[in-house]
Coordinates of C-alpha atoms in Angstrom, one line a residue:
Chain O
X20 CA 111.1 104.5 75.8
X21 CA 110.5 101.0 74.4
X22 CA 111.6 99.4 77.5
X23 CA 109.7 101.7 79.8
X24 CA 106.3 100.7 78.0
X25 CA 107.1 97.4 78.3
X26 CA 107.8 98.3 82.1
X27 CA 103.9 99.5 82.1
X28 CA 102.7 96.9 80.1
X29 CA 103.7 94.0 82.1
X30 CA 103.3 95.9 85.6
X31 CA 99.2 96.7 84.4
X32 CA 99.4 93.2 83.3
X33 CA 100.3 91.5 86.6
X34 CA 97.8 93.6 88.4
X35 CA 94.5 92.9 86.1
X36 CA 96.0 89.0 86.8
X37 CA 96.1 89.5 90.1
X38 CA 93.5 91.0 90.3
X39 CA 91.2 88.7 88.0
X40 CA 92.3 85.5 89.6
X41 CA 91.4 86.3 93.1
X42 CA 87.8 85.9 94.2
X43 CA 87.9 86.4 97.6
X44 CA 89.9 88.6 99.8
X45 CA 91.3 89.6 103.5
X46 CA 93.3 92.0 105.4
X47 CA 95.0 94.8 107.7
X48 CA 93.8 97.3 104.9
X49 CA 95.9 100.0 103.4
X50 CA 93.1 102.5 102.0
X51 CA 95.7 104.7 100.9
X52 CA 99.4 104.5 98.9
X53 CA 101.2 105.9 101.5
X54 CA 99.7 107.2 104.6
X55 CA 98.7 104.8 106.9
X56 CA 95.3 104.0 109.0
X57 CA 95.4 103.9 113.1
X58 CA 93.5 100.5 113.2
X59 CA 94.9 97.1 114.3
X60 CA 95.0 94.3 113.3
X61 CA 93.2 91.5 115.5
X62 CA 95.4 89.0 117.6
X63 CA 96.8 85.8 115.7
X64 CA 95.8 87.4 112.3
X65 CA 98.2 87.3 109.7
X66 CA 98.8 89.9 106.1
X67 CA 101.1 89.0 103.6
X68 CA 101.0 91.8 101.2
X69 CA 103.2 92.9 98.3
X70 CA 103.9 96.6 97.9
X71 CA 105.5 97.4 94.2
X72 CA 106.0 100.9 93.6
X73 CA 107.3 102.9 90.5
X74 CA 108.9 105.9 91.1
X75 CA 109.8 107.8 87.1
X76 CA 111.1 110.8 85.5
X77 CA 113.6 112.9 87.1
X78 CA 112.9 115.4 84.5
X79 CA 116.0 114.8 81.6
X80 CA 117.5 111.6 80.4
X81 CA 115.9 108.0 81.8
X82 CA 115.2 107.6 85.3
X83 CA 112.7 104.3 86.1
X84 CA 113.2 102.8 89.3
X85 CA 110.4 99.7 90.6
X86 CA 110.5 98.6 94.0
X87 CA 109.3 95.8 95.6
X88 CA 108.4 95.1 99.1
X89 CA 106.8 91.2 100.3
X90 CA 105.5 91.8 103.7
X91 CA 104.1 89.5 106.5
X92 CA 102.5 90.6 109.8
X93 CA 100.7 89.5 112.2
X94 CA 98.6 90.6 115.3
X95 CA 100.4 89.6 118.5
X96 CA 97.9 91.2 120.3
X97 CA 94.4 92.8 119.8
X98 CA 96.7 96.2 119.7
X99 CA 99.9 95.1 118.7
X100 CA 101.3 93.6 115.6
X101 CA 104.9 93.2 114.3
X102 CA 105.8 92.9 110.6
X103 CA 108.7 91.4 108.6
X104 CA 109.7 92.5 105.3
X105 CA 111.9 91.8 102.3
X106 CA 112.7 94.2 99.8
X107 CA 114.0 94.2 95.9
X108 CA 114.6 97.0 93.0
X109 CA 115.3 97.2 89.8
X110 CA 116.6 100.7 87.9
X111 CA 116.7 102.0 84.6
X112 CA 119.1 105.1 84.5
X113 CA 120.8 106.9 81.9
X114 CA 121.1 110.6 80.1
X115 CA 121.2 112.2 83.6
X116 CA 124.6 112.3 85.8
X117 CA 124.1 114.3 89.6
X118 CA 127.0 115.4 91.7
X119 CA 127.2 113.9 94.4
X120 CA 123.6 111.5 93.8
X121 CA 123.9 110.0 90.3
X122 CA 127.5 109.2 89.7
X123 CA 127.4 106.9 86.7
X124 CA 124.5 105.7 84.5
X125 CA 122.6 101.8 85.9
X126 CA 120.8 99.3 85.4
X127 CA 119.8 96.8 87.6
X128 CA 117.4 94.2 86.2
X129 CA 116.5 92.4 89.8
X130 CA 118.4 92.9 93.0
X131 CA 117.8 91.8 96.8
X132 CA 118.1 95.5 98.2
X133 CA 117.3 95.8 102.0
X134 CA 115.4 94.4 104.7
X135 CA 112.6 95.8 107.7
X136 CA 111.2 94.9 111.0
X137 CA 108.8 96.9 112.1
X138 CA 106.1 97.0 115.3
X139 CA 102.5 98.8 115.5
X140 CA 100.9 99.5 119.3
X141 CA 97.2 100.8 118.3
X142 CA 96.6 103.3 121.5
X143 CA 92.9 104.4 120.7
X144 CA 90.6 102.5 118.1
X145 CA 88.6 104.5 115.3
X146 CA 86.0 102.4 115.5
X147 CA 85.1 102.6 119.3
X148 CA 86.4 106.1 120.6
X149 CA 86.1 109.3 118.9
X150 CA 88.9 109.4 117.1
X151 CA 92.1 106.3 116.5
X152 CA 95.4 106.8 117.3
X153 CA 98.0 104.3 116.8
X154 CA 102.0 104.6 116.5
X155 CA 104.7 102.5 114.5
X156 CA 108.3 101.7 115.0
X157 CA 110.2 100.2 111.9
X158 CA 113.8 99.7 111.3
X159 CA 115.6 99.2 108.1
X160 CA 118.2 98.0 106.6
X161 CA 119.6 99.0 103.1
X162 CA 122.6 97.8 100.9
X163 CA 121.7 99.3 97.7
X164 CA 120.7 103.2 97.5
X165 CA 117.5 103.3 96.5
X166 CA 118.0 106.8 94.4
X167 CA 121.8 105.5 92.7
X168 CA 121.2 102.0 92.5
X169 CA 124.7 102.1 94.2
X170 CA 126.3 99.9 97.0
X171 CA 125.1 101.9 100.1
X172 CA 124.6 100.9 104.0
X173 CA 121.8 102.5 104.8
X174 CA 120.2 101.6 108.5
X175 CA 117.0 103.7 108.8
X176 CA 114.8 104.2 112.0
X177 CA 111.3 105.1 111.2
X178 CA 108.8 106.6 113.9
X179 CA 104.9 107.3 113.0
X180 CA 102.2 108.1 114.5
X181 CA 98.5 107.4 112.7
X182 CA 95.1 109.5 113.6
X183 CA 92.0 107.7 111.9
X184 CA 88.4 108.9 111.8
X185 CA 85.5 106.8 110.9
X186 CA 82.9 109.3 109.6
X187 CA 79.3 108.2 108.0
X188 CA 79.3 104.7 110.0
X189 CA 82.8 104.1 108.4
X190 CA 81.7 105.1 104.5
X191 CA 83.9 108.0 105.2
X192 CA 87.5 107.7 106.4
X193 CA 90.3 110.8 107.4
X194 CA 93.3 109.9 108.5
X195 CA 96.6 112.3 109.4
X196 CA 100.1 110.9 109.5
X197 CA 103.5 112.6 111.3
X198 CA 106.7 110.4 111.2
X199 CA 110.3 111.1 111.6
X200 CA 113.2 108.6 110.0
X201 CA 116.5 109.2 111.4
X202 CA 119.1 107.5 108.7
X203 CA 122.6 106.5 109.0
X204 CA 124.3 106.0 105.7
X205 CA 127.7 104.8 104.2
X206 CA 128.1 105.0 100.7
X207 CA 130.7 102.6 99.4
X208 CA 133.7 103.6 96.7
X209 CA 133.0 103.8 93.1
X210 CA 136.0 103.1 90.8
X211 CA 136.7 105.9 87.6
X212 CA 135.2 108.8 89.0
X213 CA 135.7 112.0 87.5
X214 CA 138.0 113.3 89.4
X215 CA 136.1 116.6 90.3
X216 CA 133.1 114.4 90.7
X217 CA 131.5 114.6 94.5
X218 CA 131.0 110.8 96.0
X219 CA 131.4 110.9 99.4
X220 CA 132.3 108.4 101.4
X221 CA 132.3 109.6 104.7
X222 CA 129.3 108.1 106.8
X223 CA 126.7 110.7 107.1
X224 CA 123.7 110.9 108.8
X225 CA 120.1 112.3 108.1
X226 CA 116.8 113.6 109.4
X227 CA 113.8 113.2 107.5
X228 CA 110.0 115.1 108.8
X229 CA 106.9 113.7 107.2
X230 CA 103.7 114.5 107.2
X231 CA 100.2 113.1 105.8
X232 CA 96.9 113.0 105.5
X233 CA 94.3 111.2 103.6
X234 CA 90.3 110.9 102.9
X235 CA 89.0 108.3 101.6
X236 CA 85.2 107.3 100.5
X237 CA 83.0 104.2 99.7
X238 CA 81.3 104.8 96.9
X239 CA 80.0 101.1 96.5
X240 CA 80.6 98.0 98.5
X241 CA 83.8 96.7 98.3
X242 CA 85.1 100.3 96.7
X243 CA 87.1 103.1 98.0
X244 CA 88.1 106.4 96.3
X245 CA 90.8 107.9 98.1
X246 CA 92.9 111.3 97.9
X247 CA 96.2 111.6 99.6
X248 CA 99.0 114.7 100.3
X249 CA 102.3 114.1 101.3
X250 CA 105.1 116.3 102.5
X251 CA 108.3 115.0 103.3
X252 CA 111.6 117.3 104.0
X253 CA 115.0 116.0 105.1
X254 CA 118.1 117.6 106.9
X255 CA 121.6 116.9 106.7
X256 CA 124.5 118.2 109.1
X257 CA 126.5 119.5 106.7
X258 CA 123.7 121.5 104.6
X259 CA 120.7 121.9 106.7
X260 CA 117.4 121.4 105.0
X261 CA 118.7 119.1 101.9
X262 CA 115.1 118.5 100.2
X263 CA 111.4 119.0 100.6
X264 CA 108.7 118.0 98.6
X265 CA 104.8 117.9 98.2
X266 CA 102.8 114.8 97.0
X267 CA 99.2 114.4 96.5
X268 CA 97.1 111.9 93.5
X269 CA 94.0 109.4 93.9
X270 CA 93.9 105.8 95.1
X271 CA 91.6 103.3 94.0
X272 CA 90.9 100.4 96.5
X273 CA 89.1 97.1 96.6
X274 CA 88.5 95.3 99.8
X275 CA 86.7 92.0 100.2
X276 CA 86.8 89.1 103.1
X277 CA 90.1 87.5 102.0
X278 CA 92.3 90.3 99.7
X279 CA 92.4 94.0 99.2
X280 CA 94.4 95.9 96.2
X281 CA 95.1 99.6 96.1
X282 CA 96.2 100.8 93.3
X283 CA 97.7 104.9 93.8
X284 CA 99.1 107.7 91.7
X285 CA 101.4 110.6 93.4
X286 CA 102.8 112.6 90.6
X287 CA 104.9 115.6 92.8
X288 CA 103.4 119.0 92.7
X289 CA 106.3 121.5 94.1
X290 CA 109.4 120.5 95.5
X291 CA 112.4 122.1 96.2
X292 CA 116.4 122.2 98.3
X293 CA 119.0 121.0 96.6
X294 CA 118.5 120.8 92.4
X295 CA 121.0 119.4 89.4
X296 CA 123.2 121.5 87.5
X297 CA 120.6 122.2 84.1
X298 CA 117.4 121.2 85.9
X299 CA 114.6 122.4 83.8
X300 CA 112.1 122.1 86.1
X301 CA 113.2 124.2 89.1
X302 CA 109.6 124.1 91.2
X303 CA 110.0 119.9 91.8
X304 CA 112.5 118.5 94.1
X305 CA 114.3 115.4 91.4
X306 CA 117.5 114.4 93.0
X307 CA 115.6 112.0 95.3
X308 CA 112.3 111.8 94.5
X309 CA 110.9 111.8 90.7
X310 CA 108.1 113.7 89.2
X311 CA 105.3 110.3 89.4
X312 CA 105.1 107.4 91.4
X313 CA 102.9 104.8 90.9
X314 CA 101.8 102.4 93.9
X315 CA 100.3 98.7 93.6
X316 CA 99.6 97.1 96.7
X317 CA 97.9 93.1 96.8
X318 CA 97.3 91.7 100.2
X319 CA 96.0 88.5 101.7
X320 CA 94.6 88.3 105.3
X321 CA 94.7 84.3 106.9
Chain T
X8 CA 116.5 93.1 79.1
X9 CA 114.4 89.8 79.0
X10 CA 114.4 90.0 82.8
X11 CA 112.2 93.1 82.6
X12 CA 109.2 90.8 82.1
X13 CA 110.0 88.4 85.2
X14 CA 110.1 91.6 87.5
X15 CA 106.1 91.8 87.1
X16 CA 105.8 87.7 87.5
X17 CA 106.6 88.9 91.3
X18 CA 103.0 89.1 91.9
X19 CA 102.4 84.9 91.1
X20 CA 103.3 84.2 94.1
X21 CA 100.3 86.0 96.1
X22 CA 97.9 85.5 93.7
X23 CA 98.4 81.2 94.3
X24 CA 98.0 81.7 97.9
X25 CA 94.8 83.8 98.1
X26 CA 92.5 82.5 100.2
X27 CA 88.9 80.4 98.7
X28 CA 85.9 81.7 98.8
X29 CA 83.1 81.1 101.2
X30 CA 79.6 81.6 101.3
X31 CA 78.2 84.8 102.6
X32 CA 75.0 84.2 103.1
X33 CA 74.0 82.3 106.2
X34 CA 69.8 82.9 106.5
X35 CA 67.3 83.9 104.5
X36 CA 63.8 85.9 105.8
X37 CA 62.3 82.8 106.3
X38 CA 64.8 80.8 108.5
X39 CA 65.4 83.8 110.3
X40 CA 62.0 84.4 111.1
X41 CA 61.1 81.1 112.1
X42 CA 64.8 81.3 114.5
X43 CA 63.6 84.5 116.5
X44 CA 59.5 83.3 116.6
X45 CA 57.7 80.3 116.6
X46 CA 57.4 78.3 113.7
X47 CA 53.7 78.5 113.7
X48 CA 53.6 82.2 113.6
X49 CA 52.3 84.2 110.8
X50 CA 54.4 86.9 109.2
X51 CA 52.5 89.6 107.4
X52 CA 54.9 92.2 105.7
X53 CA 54.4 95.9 106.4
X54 CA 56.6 97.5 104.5
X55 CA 57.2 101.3 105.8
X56 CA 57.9 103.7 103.6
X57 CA 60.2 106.7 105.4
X58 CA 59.4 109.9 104.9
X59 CA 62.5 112.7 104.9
X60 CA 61.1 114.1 108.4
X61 CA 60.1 110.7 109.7
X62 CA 64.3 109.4 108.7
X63 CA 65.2 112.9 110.9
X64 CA 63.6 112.0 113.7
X65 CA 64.9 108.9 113.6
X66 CA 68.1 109.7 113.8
X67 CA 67.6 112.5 116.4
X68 CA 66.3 109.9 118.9
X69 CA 69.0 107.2 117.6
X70 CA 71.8 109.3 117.1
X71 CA 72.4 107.5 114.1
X72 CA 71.5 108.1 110.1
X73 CA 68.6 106.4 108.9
X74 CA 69.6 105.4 105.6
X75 CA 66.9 103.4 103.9
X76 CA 63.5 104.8 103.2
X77 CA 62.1 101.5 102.8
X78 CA 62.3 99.3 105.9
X79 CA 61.6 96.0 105.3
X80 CA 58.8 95.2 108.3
X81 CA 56.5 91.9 109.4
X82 CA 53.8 91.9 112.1
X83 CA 54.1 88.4 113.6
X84 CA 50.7 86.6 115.2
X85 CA 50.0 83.3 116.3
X86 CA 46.7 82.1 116.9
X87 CA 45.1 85.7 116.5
X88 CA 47.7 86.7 119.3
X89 CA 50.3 89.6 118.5
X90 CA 53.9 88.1 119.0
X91 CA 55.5 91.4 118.1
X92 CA 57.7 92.9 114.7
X93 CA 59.8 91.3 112.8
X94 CA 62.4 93.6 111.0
X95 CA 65.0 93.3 108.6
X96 CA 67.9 95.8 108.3
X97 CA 71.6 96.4 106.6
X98 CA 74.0 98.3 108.2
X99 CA 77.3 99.6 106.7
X100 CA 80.3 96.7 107.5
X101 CA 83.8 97.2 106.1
X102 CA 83.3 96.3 102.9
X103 CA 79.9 95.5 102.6
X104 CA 76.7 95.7 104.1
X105 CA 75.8 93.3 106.9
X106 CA 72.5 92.0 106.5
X107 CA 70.6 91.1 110.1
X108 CA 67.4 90.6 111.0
X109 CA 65.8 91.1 114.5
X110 CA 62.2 90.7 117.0
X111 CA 60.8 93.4 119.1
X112 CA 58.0 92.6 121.6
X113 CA 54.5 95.0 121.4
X114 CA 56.7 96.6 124.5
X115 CA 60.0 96.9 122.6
X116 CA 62.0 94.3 123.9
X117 CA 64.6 92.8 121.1
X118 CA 62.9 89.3 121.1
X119 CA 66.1 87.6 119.2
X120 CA 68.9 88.8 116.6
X121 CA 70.0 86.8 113.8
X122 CA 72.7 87.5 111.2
X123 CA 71.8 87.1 107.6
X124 CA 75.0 88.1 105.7
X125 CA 78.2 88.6 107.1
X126 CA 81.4 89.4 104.5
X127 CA 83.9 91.2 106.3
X128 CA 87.7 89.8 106.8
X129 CA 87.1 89.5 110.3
X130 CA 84.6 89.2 113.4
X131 CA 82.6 86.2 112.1
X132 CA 81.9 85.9 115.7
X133 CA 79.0 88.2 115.2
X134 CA 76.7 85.0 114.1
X135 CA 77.7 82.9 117.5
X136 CA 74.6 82.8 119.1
X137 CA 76.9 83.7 122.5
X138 CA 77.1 87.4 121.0
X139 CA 74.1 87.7 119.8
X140 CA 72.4 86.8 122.7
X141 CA 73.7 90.0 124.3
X142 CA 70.6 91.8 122.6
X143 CA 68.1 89.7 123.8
X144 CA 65.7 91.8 126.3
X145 CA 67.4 95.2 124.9
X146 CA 64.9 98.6 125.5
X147 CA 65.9 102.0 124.4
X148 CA 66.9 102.2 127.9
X149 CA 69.8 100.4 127.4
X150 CA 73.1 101.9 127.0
X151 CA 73.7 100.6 124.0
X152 CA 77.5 101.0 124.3
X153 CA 80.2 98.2 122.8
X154 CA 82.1 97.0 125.8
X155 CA 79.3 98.5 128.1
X156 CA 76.1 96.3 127.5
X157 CA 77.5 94.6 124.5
X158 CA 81.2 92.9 124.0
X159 CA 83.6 94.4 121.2
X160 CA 84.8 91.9 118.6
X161 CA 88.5 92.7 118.6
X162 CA 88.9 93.6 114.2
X163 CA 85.5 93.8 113.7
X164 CA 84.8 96.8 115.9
X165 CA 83.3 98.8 112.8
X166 CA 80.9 95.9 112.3
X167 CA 79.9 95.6 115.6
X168 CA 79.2 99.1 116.4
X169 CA 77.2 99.3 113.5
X170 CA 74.8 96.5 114.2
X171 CA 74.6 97.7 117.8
X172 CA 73.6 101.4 116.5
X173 CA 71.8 99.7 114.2
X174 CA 69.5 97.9 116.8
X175 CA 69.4 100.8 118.5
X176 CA 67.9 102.6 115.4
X177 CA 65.3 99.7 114.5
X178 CA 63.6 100.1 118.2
X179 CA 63.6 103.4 118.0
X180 CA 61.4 103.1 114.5
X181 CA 59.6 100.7 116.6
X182 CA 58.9 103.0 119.1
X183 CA 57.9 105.9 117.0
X184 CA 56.0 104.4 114.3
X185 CA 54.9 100.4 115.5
X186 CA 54.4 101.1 119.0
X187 CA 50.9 102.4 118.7
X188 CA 50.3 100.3 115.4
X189 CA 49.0 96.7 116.5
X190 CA 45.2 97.1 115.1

């Protein structure tokens, strides 16, 4: 509990620094947490942003996990931009063993977890025609699960397509998300196992629907008050539908000439698929996704 | 678990390479004024007050909210001669509003545009005097389309249909409410 405050602590400090220090500000401008706007970003423009997101609480035990995304990307085109990303983690887990998820307790203080590329193609703008439609391409590449903290190859194809309405000369802002991430994993050995304990390593492969949709409002210049829902649901061979689960929380977001922050809470309202033995909470999915997660992001535009 | 600290110290590095400010700010009233007319002209300020009806109708003809009730206006003469109106308006940019100022003839012609503010990340094009030349001679009759009668700045699109709306609204006061005003 002590370390988890001083998780908070120094994660609310780094943003008020951040925050503070900057004067001036830029970018390809994520209103929202998760769901993502339609519009591009102009040719030869470039965003380096940093993404840090908490996901806690699985419901019994310890479960922190902070991860950290540095991103650049930059407008090849008027409608097409391409992106680069590395990615780190750290995790906090103990009190809480899952069959076949959680095999031992972890913690990870820092670690180099994965890598992206990903492209945008903007088809239709928001600003200029009725309504913006734009569609992203990523691919990843994992070495360490992101739910275990475990060694896991994780290679990850992410398709999305974005909807964006400006409304009220652009003071109001809908936008709807559908994406689709087809995932091929292979989970490395763990030494010690219980014997009866469930760790597959057998490759497997996944299928994982999302959908989302956002509204967001400026309420004074520079400031956006946003609301956002998320559903996500995710199939495996083997079981069918493994998960699914419902998000939804506020963002606040600041956006000037040269930086933007947004700063967004998604606790999980219902979940549900696959639970742990002795889950008290049976209406939340919590094998892989907690009950809050927390979302800072901090970009610059050049 | 000292390492628990560094973890947040991940943000230094983007705070160091944020970008300096710059001023916003480019005109004020007068310089504008004495841009779009001559420098001899004489500005006297009309401020119109905008009733609830008067912003309706606005928008019915403009297609486009009328959100001040106060709109900033000057009658412009020179020599006892009536140059026209000089207007001053904010529309809603990305962030912030863009301030902008612009002429009409007594026939409601836009004489000149010039840009007073400008903060957005992008599209700082709008205060070349290339795009905002596109305005000069615009009626009502116009089109008033981005990409038809006036060039899209690509990342700035919200900007620039805004301003172009925007002009669009300003001769449309103009033609209800100044047109028929000159005494």
């Amino acid at each position: 509990m002590r370390t988890f405050s001083r998780h908070r602590l120094s994660l609310v400090a780094a943003s008020v620094l951040t925050l503070g220090i900057c004067h001036t500000a830029t970018a390809g401008e994520d209103l929202f947490g998760y769901v993502k706007g339609a519009e591009a970003m102009p040719k030869e423009a470039i965003e380096l942003y940093q993404k840090v997101t908490l996901r806690n609480d699985k419901g019994q035990g310890t479960y922190r996990g902070i991860n950290y995304e540095t991103e650049l990307e930059y407008g090849v085109t008027d409608k097409f931009a391409v992106s680069g990303s590395a990615k780190f983690m750290s995790l906090d887990t103990s009190g809480l063993i899952i069959d076949g998820y959680l095999p031992k307790e972890k913690n990870i203080g820092f670690a180099t977890s994965g890598a992206e590329v990903g492209l945008s193609y903007m088809f239709l703008s928001p600003a200029k025609d009725d309504i913006g439609l734009s569609m992203t391409a990523s691919l990843d590449y994992d070495w360490i699960d992101v739910h275990s903290g475990q060694d896991k190859d994780t290679l990850s194809l992410d398709l999305g397509l974005q909807t964006q309405k400006y409304m009220l000369e652009g003071e109001l802002i809908w936008v709807g998300n559908l994406g689709m991430e087809s995932t091929y994993a292979d989970r490395a050995p763990i030494a010690n196992l219980p014997e009866d304990f469930d760790w597959s390593t057998d490759p497997e492969m996944e299928l994982e629907l999302k959908m989302g949709t956002g509204l967001s409002y400026r309420f004074a210049p520079n400031w956006f008050i946003c609301a956002e829902v998320l559903f996500e649901t995710e199939f495996e061979t083997e079981i069918g539908q493994e998960r699914w689960s419902f998000f939804a929380g506020p963002s606040l977001h600041y956006g000037s000439a040269d930086w933007w922050a947004t700063l967004t809470w998604l606790p999980q309202l219902s979940g549900g698929g696959e639970q742990y033995e002795g889950q008290k909470d049976t209406s939340l999915h919590l094998i892989e996704k907690t009950e809050q997660e927390v979302r800072l992001k901090v970009a610059f535009n050049f | 678990m000292a390492h628990t600290y560094l973890n947040s110290l991940w943000f230094m590095p983007m705070v160091l390479v944020a970008a300096p400010a710059f001023s916003a700010d480019y005109l004020t009233v007068a310089q504008a004024q004495a841009l779009i007319f001559d420098k001899a002209a004489v500005f006297s300020e009309r401020p119109t007050l905008l009733s609830s009806d008067a912003k309706d109708q606005i928008k019915d003809l403009s297609g486009v909210r009328q959100r001040q009730d106060q709109q900033p206006i000057w009658k412009v003469e020179k020599d006892g001669q009536f140059l026209g109106w000089f207007v001053v308006d904010d529309v809603v940019g990305k962030h912030e509003y863009i301030t902008y100022a612009i002429g009409i003839s007594p026939q409601g012609e836009v004489l000149g545009l010039e840009v007073l503010s400008y903060r957005e990340t992008h599209g700082g094009q709008v205060r070349e005097a290339s795009w905002r030349d596109q305005f000069h001679g615009k009626t009502l009759k116009d089109p008033f389309k981005l990409d038809e009668d006036v060039s899209n700045i690509s990342g700035a699109t919200l900007s620039c249909r805004n301003l172009l709306d925007g002009v669009k609204r300003l001769l449309v006061i103009h033609q209800l409410f100044l047109s028929q005003s000159v005494a």
